[in-house]
Short mmCIF file of C-alpha atoms in Angstrom, two decimals:
data_model
loop_
_atom_site.label_atom_id
_atom_site.label_comp_id
_atom_site.label_asym_id
_atom_site.label_seq_id
_atom_site.Cartn_x
_atom_site.Cartn_y
_atom_site.Cartn_z
CA GLU A 123 -37.72 15.23 -42.58
CA VAL A 124 -38.39 14.42 -38.94
CA VAL A 125 -37.34 10.79 -39.40
CA LEU A 126 -34.30 11.80 -41.48
CA ALA A 127 -33.18 14.20 -38.76
CA ALA A 128 -33.77 11.51 -36.16
CA VAL A 129 -31.65 8.85 -37.92
CA HIS A 130 -28.88 11.39 -38.38
CA GLN A 131 -28.80 11.58 -34.60
CA ASN A 132 -29.40 7.90 -33.88
CA TRP A 133 -29.98 5.31 -36.56
CA ARG A 134 -32.06 3.21 -34.19
CA ALA A 135 -34.90 5.66 -34.76
CA LEU A 136 -35.40 3.76 -38.03
CA GLU A 137 -37.08 0.98 -36.06
CA PHE A 138 -40.03 3.26 -35.33
CA ALA A 139 -40.45 4.66 -38.85
CA SER A 140 -43.34 3.70 -41.10
CA ARG A 141 -42.88 0.92 -43.64
CA GLU A 142 -42.80 3.51 -46.41
CA LEU A 143 -39.93 5.39 -44.79
CA ARG A 144 -38.09 2.15 -44.02
CA GLY A 145 -37.94 1.72 -47.77
CA ASP A 146 -36.74 5.26 -48.47
CA ARG A 147 -33.18 5.32 -49.86
CA GLU A 148 -32.24 8.70 -48.41
CA ILE A 149 -33.28 7.67 -44.92
CA LEU A 150 -31.64 4.26 -45.21
CA PHE A 151 -28.43 5.79 -46.54
CA ALA A 152 -28.32 8.20 -43.58
CA SER A 153 -28.84 5.23 -41.25
CA VAL A 154 -26.02 3.28 -42.88
CA GLN A 155 -23.69 6.26 -42.54
CA GLN A 156 -24.37 6.15 -38.81
CA GLY A 157 -24.49 2.43 -38.12
CA GLY A 158 -23.02 0.52 -41.03
CA TRP A 159 -25.13 -2.33 -42.38
CA GLU A 160 -26.80 -3.07 -39.04
CA PRO A 161 -29.72 -0.62 -39.58
CA MET A 162 -30.72 -2.67 -42.61
CA MET A 163 -32.43 -5.10 -40.24
CA TYR A 164 -35.23 -2.52 -40.13
CA ALA A 165 -35.33 -1.83 -43.85
CA THR A 166 -38.01 -3.38 -46.03
CA PRO A 167 -36.77 -6.56 -47.75
CA GLU A 168 -37.14 -4.92 -51.16
CA ALA A 169 -35.09 -1.89 -50.14
CA ARG A 170 -32.44 -4.02 -48.45
CA ASP A 171 -31.98 -6.17 -51.55
CA SER A 172 -31.77 -3.08 -53.74
CA LEU A 173 -29.14 -1.42 -51.56
CA ARG A 174 -26.88 -4.48 -51.72
CA ALA A 175 -26.12 -3.34 -55.28
CA ASP A 176 -25.82 0.37 -54.43
CA LYS A 177 -22.12 1.27 -54.40
CA GLU A 178 -22.54 4.49 -52.42
CA VAL A 179 -24.46 2.70 -49.68
CA ILE A 180 -22.10 -0.27 -49.57
CA LEU A 181 -19.08 2.04 -49.36
CA ALA A 182 -20.67 3.86 -46.44
CA ALA A 183 -21.41 0.55 -44.70
CA VAL A 184 -17.92 -0.82 -45.29
CA GLU A 185 -16.35 2.40 -44.02
CA LYS A 186 -18.10 1.77 -40.71
CA ASP A 187 -17.31 -1.95 -40.61
CA TRP A 188 -15.32 -3.93 -43.18
CA ARG A 189 -17.47 -6.99 -42.51
CA SER A 190 -20.33 -5.25 -44.33
CA LEU A 191 -18.52 -6.42 -47.47
CA ALA A 192 -20.30 -9.75 -46.94
CA GLU A 193 -23.64 -8.06 -47.70
CA CYS A 194 -22.91 -6.65 -51.15
CA THR A 195 -23.66 -8.18 -54.53
CA ASP A 196 -21.07 -10.23 -56.42
CA ASP A 197 -20.52 -7.28 -58.76
CA LEU A 198 -19.60 -4.96 -55.89
CA ALA A 199 -17.41 -7.66 -54.35
CA GLU A 200 -15.31 -7.18 -57.49
CA ASP A 201 -15.20 -3.40 -57.07
CA ARG A 202 -11.69 -2.12 -56.33
CA ASP A 203 -12.85 0.97 -54.43
CA VAL A 204 -14.97 -1.11 -52.07
CA ALA A 205 -12.13 -3.59 -51.63
CA MET A 206 -9.61 -0.87 -50.73
CA VAL A 207 -11.90 0.63 -48.08
CA ALA A 208 -12.41 -2.80 -46.52
CA VAL A 209 -8.84 -4.07 -46.64
CA ARG A 210 -7.40 -0.90 -45.11
CA GLN A 211 -9.36 -1.78 -41.99
CA ASP A 212 -8.58 -5.49 -41.85
CA TRP A 213 -6.66 -7.75 -44.23
CA ARG A 214 -9.19 -10.52 -43.61
CA ALA A 215 -11.56 -8.66 -45.92
CA MET A 216 -9.61 -10.30 -48.76
CA GLY A 217 -11.55 -13.47 -48.04
CA TRP A 218 -14.83 -11.78 -48.95
CA MET A 219 -13.86 -9.80 -52.01
CA GLY A 220 -13.86 -11.01 -55.60
CA GLU A 221 -10.95 -12.53 -57.50
CA GLY A 222 -10.10 -9.25 -59.23
CA PRO A 223 -9.37 -7.19 -56.10
CA ARG A 224 -7.69 -10.18 -54.41
CA SER A 225 -5.04 -10.17 -57.12
CA ASP A 226 -4.65 -6.38 -57.25
CA HIS A 227 -1.19 -5.37 -56.01
CA ASP A 228 -2.50 -2.19 -54.37
CA VAL A 229 -5.09 -4.17 -52.42
CA ILE A 230 -2.46 -6.69 -51.30
CA LEU A 231 -0.05 -3.93 -50.29
CA ALA A 232 -2.81 -2.14 -48.37
CA ALA A 233 -3.35 -5.36 -46.43
CA ALA A 234 0.38 -5.72 -45.93
CA HIS A 235 0.61 -2.34 -44.22
CA GLN A 236 -0.99 -4.10 -41.24
CA ASP A 237 1.28 -7.13 -41.38
CA MET A 238 3.80 -7.96 -44.12
CA CYS A 239 3.17 -11.66 -43.47
CA VAL A 240 -0.21 -11.10 -45.14
CA ILE A 241 1.61 -11.12 -48.46
CA THR A 242 2.68 -14.73 -47.94
CA LEU A 243 -0.84 -15.75 -46.96
CA ALA A 244 -2.44 -13.87 -49.83
CA LEU A 245 -0.11 -15.25 -52.50
CA GLU A 246 -0.48 -18.80 -51.23
CA GLU A 247 -4.27 -18.70 -50.86
CA PHE A 248 -5.29 -16.59 -53.86
CA PRO A 249 -4.07 -16.90 -57.45
CA VAL A 250 -1.91 -13.87 -58.29
CA GLU A 251 -0.20 -13.27 -61.61
CA ARG A 252 3.59 -13.00 -61.70
CA ASP A 253 3.36 -9.48 -63.18
CA VAL A 254 1.35 -8.36 -60.16
CA VAL A 255 4.03 -9.72 -57.82
CA LEU A 256 6.74 -8.00 -59.85
CA ALA A 257 4.86 -4.69 -59.64
CA MET A 258 4.57 -5.10 -55.87
CA VAL A 259 8.32 -5.66 -55.53
CA GLN A 260 9.01 -2.65 -57.76
CA ARG A 261 7.05 -0.51 -55.32
CA ASN A 262 8.52 -1.97 -52.14
CA TRP A 263 11.48 -4.34 -52.03
CA HIS A 264 10.54 -5.52 -48.54
CA VAL A 265 7.76 -7.52 -50.19
CA PHE A 266 10.46 -9.84 -51.54
CA ALA A 267 11.18 -11.24 -48.08
CA TYR A 268 7.62 -12.56 -47.79
CA LEU A 269 7.17 -14.13 -51.22
CA PRO A 270 6.56 -17.86 -51.70
CA LYS A 271 9.65 -19.79 -52.82
CA HIS A 272 8.76 -19.98 -56.51
CA PHE A 273 8.67 -16.17 -56.70
CA LEU A 274 11.89 -15.83 -54.70
CA ALA A 275 13.62 -17.99 -57.30
CA ASP A 276 12.49 -15.76 -60.18
CA GLN A 277 15.58 -13.91 -61.44
CA GLU A 278 13.76 -10.78 -62.63
CA ILE A 279 11.88 -10.42 -59.35
CA ALA A 280 15.09 -10.97 -57.37
CA VAL A 281 17.06 -8.44 -59.41
CA THR A 282 14.23 -5.90 -59.05
CA ALA A 283 14.39 -6.23 -55.27
CA VAL A 284 18.18 -6.28 -54.99
CA LYS A 285 18.52 -3.19 -57.19
CA GLN A 286 16.56 -1.27 -54.56
CA ASP A 287 18.54 -2.65 -51.64
CA TRP A 288 21.21 -5.35 -51.65
CA GLN A 289 19.80 -6.69 -48.38
CA ALA A 290 16.95 -8.27 -50.33
CA TRP A 291 19.55 -10.85 -51.37
CA LYS A 292 19.60 -12.18 -47.81
CA TYR A 293 16.14 -13.64 -48.41
CA ALA A 294 16.95 -15.27 -51.74
CA PRO A 295 17.06 -19.09 -52.09
CA ASP A 296 20.25 -20.96 -52.99
CA ASP A 297 19.55 -20.93 -56.73
CA CYS A 298 19.40 -17.16 -56.65
CA ARG A 299 22.59 -16.94 -54.58
CA ARG A 300 24.34 -18.91 -57.32
CA ASP A 301 23.19 -16.46 -60.00
CA PRO A 302 26.09 -14.16 -60.99
CA ASP A 303 23.74 -11.53 -62.44
CA VAL A 304 21.95 -11.10 -59.12
CA ALA A 305 25.25 -11.27 -57.23
CA LEU A 306 26.73 -8.45 -59.30
CA VAL A 307 23.80 -6.18 -58.51
CA ALA A 308 24.23 -6.81 -54.79
CA VAL A 309 28.04 -6.68 -54.62
CA ARG A 310 28.26 -3.45 -56.62
CA GLN A 311 26.14 -1.81 -53.95
CA TYR A 312 27.88 -3.37 -50.99
CA PRO A 313 31.05 -5.43 -51.49
CA SER A 314 30.51 -7.39 -48.28
CA ALA A 315 27.31 -8.75 -49.78
CA LEU A 316 29.62 -11.40 -51.19
CA LEU A 317 29.25 -13.11 -47.81
CA PHE A 318 25.74 -14.10 -48.86
CA ALA A 319 26.80 -15.50 -52.22
CA HIS A 320 26.90 -19.21 -52.87
CA GLU A 321 30.48 -20.46 -52.51
CA SER A 322 30.52 -21.36 -56.22
CA LEU A 323 30.56 -17.64 -57.07
CA ARG A 324 33.76 -17.02 -55.14
CA GLY A 325 35.59 -18.32 -58.18
CA HIS A 326 33.64 -16.10 -60.55
CA ARG A 327 36.06 -13.45 -61.82
CA GLU A 328 33.55 -10.70 -62.61
CA VAL A 329 31.78 -11.04 -59.28
CA MET A 330 35.07 -10.95 -57.37
CA LEU A 331 36.22 -7.86 -59.26
CA ALA A 332 32.94 -6.03 -58.66
#
């Protein structure tokens, strides 16, 4: 109890604990809550290895410092809860998490709250399914402006963005600006959106009447 009270005050007290107590989960957990993963330098090797697979401990460490994600097991690197805690601090945590969280639209959007350009980097560096990208655009049309070109050219993704706000059409590639279905969605919201249409659509009767 004395050591536990001490580490609650200052985790560095762990350095002076007996070997037995430096392997005690309760004491180590309290130390991690105070200092992140750094106190684990004083833990016994057996305890340290065990805690790498302990979700509660890893979450506490990551809450203090997202870089603690590098210390967890591969299984916890795939854990969505751990990933969200890390990425809300720094989008660079995506480089240390597993493939599952890296392609999770909530994780990507959490990273994008820091910098929308992260979406471009994430989608270019990590494999992300089209359905995930579509779900992201459904939640926030601004995502559309930062998508790689092959997603910008996807009609369903474009229409999903433009339905929310015609201004998404400004970021569409030429192929999309030639698409009368996308044009109709934009022009029906804001007639002057026709300015962003490909010139070939200016002879399209339905678009001009919209």
